[in-house]
């Protein structure tokens, strides 16, 4: 009988310890999960759309760029989601104000770039923010 009465406080202490550890981990922004996700994932699709529009808006190139190939997408989960994306983009025939049915440039206006993007995402609020971007001529 005495052993059972001591189990309650021990269980409570173990639960409290676990909660403190989880709270500490969350404050440190330790990544709870990191894994590769498919390009077909609906959140990845909307994130790629955001990345493309954001890139074209900030680019000084007179032409829009479009994704040719997504090489890898990693998802990091903490208190939000962060996508780390490696992709290839190419210059299109559409100027900044045009967005429909843009084919890729050929000849002397051909340009391919390799890009890495790190994007903060809260999909249920449609909130996106580019945390890091690095693009180099491909």
Short mmCIF file of N, CA and C in Angstrom, two decimals:
data_model
loop_
_atom_site.label_atom_id
_atom_site.label_comp_id
_atom_site.label_asym_id
_atom_site.label_seq_id
_atom_site.Cartn_x
_atom_site.Cartn_y
_atom_site.Cartn_z
N UNK A 1 0.82 -1.19 0.00
CA UNK A 1 0.00 0.00 0.00
C UNK A 1 0.87 1.26 0.00
N UNK A 2 1.95 1.23 0.75
CA UNK A 2 2.84 2.38 0.84
C UNK A 2 3.49 2.70 -0.51
N UNK A 3 3.82 1.66 -1.31
CA UNK A 3 4.46 1.87 -2.62
C UNK A 3 3.52 2.59 -3.58
N UNK A 4 2.22 2.29 -3.51
CA UNK A 4 1.27 2.93 -4.41
C UNK A 4 1.12 4.42 -4.11
N UNK A 5 1.13 4.81 -2.88
CA UNK A 5 0.96 6.23 -2.54
C UNK A 5 2.16 7.05 -2.99
N UNK A 6 3.32 6.45 -3.13
CA UNK A 6 4.50 7.18 -3.59
C UNK A 6 4.59 7.26 -5.12
N UNK A 7 3.82 6.44 -5.83
CA UNK A 7 3.86 6.46 -7.30
C UNK A 7 3.26 7.75 -7.86
N UNK A 8 2.22 8.26 -7.23
CA UNK A 8 1.58 9.49 -7.69
C UNK A 8 2.54 10.66 -7.77
N UNK A 9 3.23 10.99 -6.66
CA UNK A 9 4.19 12.10 -6.72
C UNK A 9 5.34 11.86 -7.70
N UNK A 10 5.79 10.62 -7.83
CA UNK A 10 6.87 10.33 -8.77
C UNK A 10 6.41 10.54 -10.22
N UNK A 11 5.18 10.10 -10.51
CA UNK A 11 4.63 10.28 -11.85
C UNK A 11 4.47 11.77 -12.15
N UNK A 12 3.96 12.51 -11.19
CA UNK A 12 3.79 13.95 -11.36
C UNK A 12 5.14 14.63 -11.58
N UNK A 13 6.14 14.22 -10.84
CA UNK A 13 7.49 14.77 -10.99
C UNK A 13 8.05 14.45 -12.38
N UNK A 14 7.82 13.23 -12.87
CA UNK A 14 8.31 12.84 -14.20
C UNK A 14 7.62 13.67 -15.28
N UNK A 15 6.31 13.87 -15.15
CA UNK A 15 5.57 14.68 -16.12
C UNK A 15 6.07 16.11 -16.11
N UNK A 16 6.25 16.67 -14.94
CA UNK A 16 6.76 18.05 -14.82
C UNK A 16 8.15 18.17 -15.46
N UNK A 17 9.00 17.18 -15.23
CA UNK A 17 10.34 17.20 -15.82
C UNK A 17 10.28 17.18 -17.34
N UNK A 18 9.40 16.36 -17.87
CA UNK A 18 9.25 16.28 -19.33
C UNK A 18 8.73 17.60 -19.90
N UNK A 19 7.78 18.23 -19.23
CA UNK A 19 7.26 19.52 -19.68
C UNK A 19 8.32 20.61 -19.66
N UNK A 20 9.13 20.63 -18.61
CA UNK A 20 10.22 21.61 -18.51
C UNK A 20 11.21 21.38 -19.65
N UNK A 21 11.55 20.12 -19.92
CA UNK A 21 12.50 19.81 -20.99
C UNK A 21 11.95 20.24 -22.35
N UNK A 22 10.66 19.97 -22.60
CA UNK A 22 10.06 20.37 -23.86
C UNK A 22 10.01 21.88 -24.02
N UNK A 23 9.69 22.58 -22.95
CA UNK A 23 9.66 24.04 -22.98
C UNK A 23 11.05 24.59 -23.27
N UNK A 24 12.06 24.02 -22.64
CA UNK A 24 13.44 24.45 -22.86
C UNK A 24 13.84 24.22 -24.32
N UNK A 25 13.48 23.05 -24.87
CA UNK A 25 13.79 22.75 -26.26
C UNK A 25 13.12 23.75 -27.20
N UNK A 26 11.86 24.08 -26.94
CA UNK A 26 11.12 25.00 -27.80
C UNK A 26 11.75 26.39 -27.79
N UNK A 27 12.21 26.82 -26.63
CA UNK A 27 12.84 28.15 -26.55
C UNK A 27 14.15 28.20 -27.31
N UNK A 28 14.85 27.09 -27.36
CA UNK A 28 16.13 27.04 -28.07
C UNK A 28 15.93 26.90 -29.58
N UNK A 29 14.69 26.74 -30.02
CA UNK A 29 14.36 26.54 -31.43
C UNK A 29 15.06 25.29 -31.98
N UNK A 30 15.24 24.31 -31.14
CA UNK A 30 15.83 23.06 -31.58
C UNK A 30 14.88 22.41 -32.57
N UNK A 31 15.43 21.91 -33.64
CA UNK A 31 14.59 21.30 -34.65
C UNK A 31 14.06 19.98 -34.14
N UNK A 32 12.75 19.88 -34.08
CA UNK A 32 12.09 18.68 -33.60
C UNK A 32 12.18 17.61 -34.68
N UNK A 33 11.97 18.01 -35.95
CA UNK A 33 12.04 17.07 -37.07
C UNK A 33 12.67 17.75 -38.28
N UNK A 34 13.46 16.98 -39.01
CA UNK A 34 13.99 17.44 -40.29
C UNK A 34 13.86 16.27 -41.26
N UNK A 35 13.16 16.48 -42.36
CA UNK A 35 13.02 15.39 -43.32
C UNK A 35 12.74 15.95 -44.71
N UNK A 36 13.03 15.12 -45.72
CA UNK A 36 12.79 15.51 -47.10
C UNK A 36 11.32 15.31 -47.43
N UNK A 37 10.77 16.25 -48.19
CA UNK A 37 9.36 16.16 -48.58
C UNK A 37 9.24 16.22 -50.11
N UNK A 38 8.20 15.59 -50.65
CA UNK A 38 8.03 15.60 -52.11
C UNK A 38 7.57 16.96 -52.63
N UNK A 39 7.93 17.25 -53.85
CA UNK A 39 7.56 18.52 -54.49
C UNK A 39 6.04 18.60 -54.65
N UNK A 40 5.37 17.46 -54.70
CA UNK A 40 3.92 17.45 -54.88
C UNK A 40 3.14 17.80 -53.61
N UNK A 41 3.81 17.88 -52.47
CA UNK A 41 3.15 18.25 -51.21
C UNK A 41 2.49 19.61 -51.39
N UNK A 42 1.20 19.76 -51.02
CA UNK A 42 0.49 21.04 -51.26
C UNK A 42 1.17 22.26 -50.64
N UNK A 43 1.77 22.13 -49.48
CA UNK A 43 2.46 23.27 -48.85
C UNK A 43 3.72 23.61 -49.64
N UNK A 44 4.40 22.60 -50.15
CA UNK A 44 5.59 22.84 -50.97
C UNK A 44 5.19 23.57 -52.25
N UNK A 45 4.10 23.16 -52.86
CA UNK A 45 3.61 23.80 -54.10
C UNK A 45 3.36 25.29 -53.87
N UNK A 46 2.65 25.63 -52.79
CA UNK A 46 2.37 27.05 -52.51
C UNK A 46 3.64 27.80 -52.12
N UNK A 47 4.56 27.13 -51.44
CA UNK A 47 5.83 27.76 -51.06
C UNK A 47 6.67 28.05 -52.30
N UNK A 48 6.71 27.12 -53.24
CA UNK A 48 7.46 27.34 -54.49
C UNK A 48 6.86 28.50 -55.29
N UNK A 49 5.55 28.61 -55.29
CA UNK A 49 4.89 29.72 -55.97
C UNK A 49 5.28 31.05 -55.31
N UNK A 50 5.28 31.07 -53.98
CA UNK A 50 5.68 32.28 -53.25
C UNK A 50 7.13 32.64 -53.57
N UNK A 51 8.03 31.64 -53.53
CA UNK A 51 9.46 31.86 -53.77
C UNK A 51 9.67 32.45 -55.17
N UNK A 52 8.98 31.90 -56.17
CA UNK A 52 9.12 32.39 -57.54
C UNK A 52 8.65 33.83 -57.67
N UNK A 53 7.47 34.12 -57.14
CA UNK A 53 6.95 35.50 -57.21
C UNK A 53 7.85 36.47 -56.46
N UNK A 54 8.31 36.08 -55.28
CA UNK A 54 9.18 36.93 -54.47
C UNK A 54 10.51 37.18 -55.19
N UNK A 55 11.08 36.13 -55.78
CA UNK A 55 12.34 36.27 -56.51
C UNK A 55 12.17 37.25 -57.67
N UNK A 56 11.11 37.07 -58.46
CA UNK A 56 10.90 37.94 -59.62
C UNK A 56 10.63 39.39 -59.21
N UNK A 57 9.92 39.57 -58.11
CA UNK A 57 9.62 40.93 -57.63
C UNK A 57 10.90 41.66 -57.23
N UNK A 58 11.83 40.95 -56.61
CA UNK A 58 13.05 41.59 -56.11
C UNK A 58 14.20 41.60 -57.11
N UNK A 59 14.09 40.79 -58.15
CA UNK A 59 15.15 40.70 -59.15
C UNK A 59 15.21 41.97 -60.00
N UNK A 60 16.42 42.36 -60.37
CA UNK A 60 16.59 43.53 -61.24
C UNK A 60 16.54 43.16 -62.72
N UNK A 61 16.47 41.87 -62.99
CA UNK A 61 16.39 41.40 -64.38
C UNK A 61 15.05 41.85 -64.97
N UNK A 62 15.02 42.34 -66.20
CA UNK A 62 13.75 42.79 -66.79
C UNK A 62 12.78 41.64 -67.10
N UNK A 63 13.29 40.41 -67.13
CA UNK A 63 12.47 39.25 -67.44
C UNK A 63 12.17 38.43 -66.18
N UNK A 64 11.04 37.75 -66.20
CA UNK A 64 10.70 36.83 -65.11
C UNK A 64 11.49 35.54 -65.23
N UNK A 65 11.68 34.89 -64.09
CA UNK A 65 12.29 33.57 -64.05
C UNK A 65 11.23 32.57 -63.63
N UNK A 66 11.46 31.32 -64.02
CA UNK A 66 10.53 30.26 -63.68
C UNK A 66 11.34 29.03 -63.26
N UNK A 67 10.79 28.23 -62.38
CA UNK A 67 11.49 27.03 -61.90
C UNK A 67 11.54 26.00 -63.02
N UNK A 68 12.74 25.47 -63.24
CA UNK A 68 12.94 24.39 -64.21
C UNK A 68 12.87 23.05 -63.49
N UNK A 69 13.58 22.98 -62.35
CA UNK A 69 13.68 21.71 -61.64
C UNK A 69 13.91 21.97 -60.16
N UNK A 70 13.19 21.23 -59.33
CA UNK A 70 13.41 21.28 -57.88
C UNK A 70 14.32 20.11 -57.53
N UNK A 71 15.47 20.41 -56.96
CA UNK A 71 16.45 19.37 -56.66
C UNK A 71 16.18 18.69 -55.32
N UNK A 72 15.80 19.50 -54.31
CA UNK A 72 15.59 18.93 -52.98
C UNK A 72 14.79 19.90 -52.12
N UNK A 73 13.88 19.35 -51.31
CA UNK A 73 13.12 20.15 -50.35
C UNK A 73 13.21 19.48 -49.00
N UNK A 74 13.79 20.18 -48.04
CA UNK A 74 13.84 19.69 -46.66
C UNK A 74 12.87 20.50 -45.82
N UNK A 75 12.17 19.83 -44.94
CA UNK A 75 11.22 20.49 -44.04
C UNK A 75 11.78 20.40 -42.64
N UNK A 76 11.90 21.55 -41.97
CA UNK A 76 12.33 21.60 -40.57
C UNK A 76 11.14 22.08 -39.75
N UNK A 77 10.88 21.39 -38.67
CA UNK A 77 9.73 21.74 -37.84
C UNK A 77 10.20 22.13 -36.44
N UNK A 78 9.79 23.32 -36.00
CA UNK A 78 9.98 23.77 -34.61
C UNK A 78 8.61 24.26 -34.18
N UNK A 79 8.50 25.55 -33.86
CA UNK A 79 7.18 26.14 -33.58
C UNK A 79 6.53 26.62 -34.88
N UNK A 80 7.26 26.48 -35.97
CA UNK A 80 6.76 26.80 -37.31
C UNK A 80 7.41 25.80 -38.27
N UNK A 81 7.16 25.97 -39.54
CA UNK A 81 7.82 25.13 -40.53
C UNK A 81 8.80 25.97 -41.31
N UNK A 82 9.92 25.36 -41.62
CA UNK A 82 10.91 26.02 -42.45
C UNK A 82 11.27 25.05 -43.57
N UNK A 83 11.16 25.55 -44.80
CA UNK A 83 11.51 24.73 -45.96
C UNK A 83 12.85 25.21 -46.49
N UNK A 84 13.73 24.26 -46.73
CA UNK A 84 15.04 24.54 -47.32
C UNK A 84 15.03 23.92 -48.71
N UNK A 85 15.06 24.79 -49.72
CA UNK A 85 14.79 24.37 -51.10
C UNK A 85 16.00 24.63 -51.99
N UNK A 86 16.39 23.60 -52.75
CA UNK A 86 17.41 23.74 -53.78
C UNK A 86 16.71 23.54 -55.12
N UNK A 87 16.90 24.50 -56.03
CA UNK A 87 16.22 24.42 -57.32
C UNK A 87 16.99 25.12 -58.42
N UNK A 88 16.55 24.89 -59.65
CA UNK A 88 17.10 25.56 -60.82
C UNK A 88 16.00 26.43 -61.42
N UNK A 89 16.37 27.65 -61.84
CA UNK A 89 15.43 28.55 -62.49
C UNK A 89 16.03 29.00 -63.82
N UNK A 90 15.13 29.36 -64.75
CA UNK A 90 15.59 29.92 -66.02
C UNK A 90 14.81 31.17 -66.35
N UNK A 91 15.48 32.07 -67.09
CA UNK A 91 14.86 33.30 -67.56
C UNK A 91 13.81 32.94 -68.61
N UNK A 92 12.66 33.64 -68.53
CA UNK A 92 11.58 33.41 -69.50
C UNK A 92 11.54 34.55 -70.52
N UNK A 93 10.64 34.40 -71.46
CA UNK A 93 10.45 35.44 -72.49
C UNK A 93 9.52 36.55 -72.00
N UNK A 94 8.94 36.38 -70.81
CA UNK A 94 7.99 37.37 -70.28
C UNK A 94 8.71 38.46 -69.48
N UNK A 95 8.35 39.69 -69.80
CA UNK A 95 8.84 40.81 -69.01
C UNK A 95 8.10 40.83 -67.67
N UNK A 96 8.54 41.65 -66.74
CA UNK A 96 8.00 41.68 -65.37
C UNK A 96 6.47 41.73 -65.29
N UNK A 97 5.83 42.53 -66.14
CA UNK A 97 4.38 42.70 -66.03
C UNK A 97 3.60 41.54 -66.66
N UNK A 98 4.28 40.70 -67.42
CA UNK A 98 3.62 39.56 -68.07
C UNK A 98 3.83 38.31 -67.23
N UNK A 99 2.81 37.48 -67.15
CA UNK A 99 2.99 36.26 -66.36
C UNK A 99 2.39 35.01 -67.01
N UNK A 100 1.70 35.13 -68.10
CA UNK A 100 1.01 33.98 -68.69
C UNK A 100 1.81 33.30 -69.78
N UNK A 101 1.83 31.97 -69.74
CA UNK A 101 2.41 31.15 -70.80
C UNK A 101 3.80 31.63 -71.24
N UNK A 102 4.69 31.73 -70.31
CA UNK A 102 6.03 32.21 -70.62
C UNK A 102 6.95 31.05 -70.95
N UNK A 103 7.49 31.06 -72.17
CA UNK A 103 8.46 30.03 -72.52
C UNK A 103 9.84 30.50 -72.06
N UNK A 104 10.80 29.59 -72.10
CA UNK A 104 12.15 29.92 -71.65
C UNK A 104 12.93 30.62 -72.77
N UNK A 105 13.81 31.53 -72.35
CA UNK A 105 14.69 32.22 -73.29
C UNK A 105 15.69 31.23 -73.87
N UNK A 106 16.04 31.46 -75.12
CA UNK A 106 17.10 30.70 -75.79
C UNK A 106 18.09 31.70 -76.34
N UNK A 107 19.19 31.21 -76.89
CA UNK A 107 20.17 32.10 -77.53
C UNK A 107 20.90 32.97 -76.52
N UNK A 108 21.16 34.22 -76.92
CA UNK A 108 22.00 35.08 -76.06
C UNK A 108 21.28 35.55 -74.79
N UNK A 109 19.96 35.46 -74.72
CA UNK A 109 19.23 35.83 -73.50
C UNK A 109 19.01 34.63 -72.56
N UNK A 110 19.51 33.45 -72.97
CA UNK A 110 19.41 32.25 -72.12
C UNK A 110 20.14 32.51 -70.80
N UNK A 111 19.49 32.18 -69.70
CA UNK A 111 20.16 32.28 -68.39
C UNK A 111 19.53 31.26 -67.44
N UNK A 112 20.39 30.44 -66.82
CA UNK A 112 19.95 29.47 -65.83
C UNK A 112 20.67 29.80 -64.53
N UNK A 113 19.93 29.73 -63.42
CA UNK A 113 20.54 29.97 -62.11
C UNK A 113 20.21 28.82 -61.17
N UNK A 114 21.14 28.53 -60.29
CA UNK A 114 20.93 27.53 -59.23
C UNK A 114 20.67 28.30 -57.95
N UNK A 115 19.59 27.95 -57.25
CA UNK A 115 19.19 28.71 -56.07
C UNK A 115 18.96 27.84 -54.85
N UNK A 116 19.25 28.43 -53.71
CA UNK A 116 18.89 27.87 -52.41
C UNK A 116 18.00 28.90 -51.72
N UNK A 117 16.87 28.44 -51.19
CA UNK A 117 15.98 29.30 -50.42
C UNK A 117 15.68 28.63 -49.09
N UNK A 118 15.67 29.43 -48.05
CA UNK A 118 15.17 28.99 -46.75
C UNK A 118 13.94 29.85 -46.48
N UNK A 119 12.78 29.19 -46.29
CA UNK A 119 11.52 29.91 -46.21
C UNK A 119 10.77 29.55 -44.93
N UNK A 120 10.41 30.57 -44.16
CA UNK A 120 9.56 30.43 -42.98
C UNK A 120 8.13 30.29 -43.48
N UNK A 121 7.42 29.26 -42.99
CA UNK A 121 6.07 29.02 -43.49
C UNK A 121 5.12 28.69 -42.33
N UNK A 122 4.00 29.40 -42.30
CA UNK A 122 2.88 29.01 -41.44
C UNK A 122 1.71 28.84 -42.41
N UNK A 123 1.54 27.62 -42.94
CA UNK A 123 0.58 27.42 -44.03
C UNK A 123 -0.87 27.72 -43.67
N UNK A 124 -1.27 27.45 -42.43
CA UNK A 124 -2.67 27.69 -42.07
C UNK A 124 -3.02 29.17 -42.01
N UNK A 125 -2.01 30.06 -42.00
CA UNK A 125 -2.24 31.50 -42.09
C UNK A 125 -1.74 32.06 -43.42
N UNK A 126 -1.32 31.19 -44.34
CA UNK A 126 -0.74 31.60 -45.63
C UNK A 126 0.36 32.64 -45.42
N UNK A 127 1.23 32.39 -44.43
CA UNK A 127 2.32 33.31 -44.10
C UNK A 127 3.64 32.71 -44.57
N UNK A 128 4.38 33.47 -45.35
CA UNK A 128 5.66 33.03 -45.90
C UNK A 128 6.67 34.16 -45.75
N UNK A 129 7.92 33.79 -45.48
CA UNK A 129 8.98 34.79 -45.41
C UNK A 129 10.29 34.12 -45.82
N UNK A 130 10.98 34.72 -46.76
CA UNK A 130 12.28 34.19 -47.17
C UNK A 130 13.31 34.58 -46.11
N UNK A 131 13.90 33.57 -45.49
CA UNK A 131 14.91 33.81 -44.45
C UNK A 131 16.32 33.92 -45.06
N UNK A 132 16.54 33.16 -46.12
CA UNK A 132 17.85 33.18 -46.79
C UNK A 132 17.64 32.82 -48.26
N UNK A 133 18.48 33.43 -49.10
CA UNK A 133 18.41 33.17 -50.54
C UNK A 133 19.80 33.29 -51.09
N UNK A 134 20.20 32.31 -51.91
CA UNK A 134 21.49 32.38 -52.56
C UNK A 134 21.35 31.79 -53.96
N UNK A 135 21.52 32.62 -54.98
CA UNK A 135 21.41 32.17 -56.35
C UNK A 135 22.71 32.46 -57.09
N UNK A 136 23.17 31.49 -57.86
CA UNK A 136 24.39 31.65 -58.66
C UNK A 136 24.11 31.21 -60.09
N UNK A 137 24.86 31.77 -61.02
CA UNK A 137 24.70 31.38 -62.42
C UNK A 137 25.00 29.89 -62.56
N UNK A 138 24.11 29.20 -63.28
CA UNK A 138 24.22 27.75 -63.42
C UNK A 138 25.03 27.30 -64.58
#
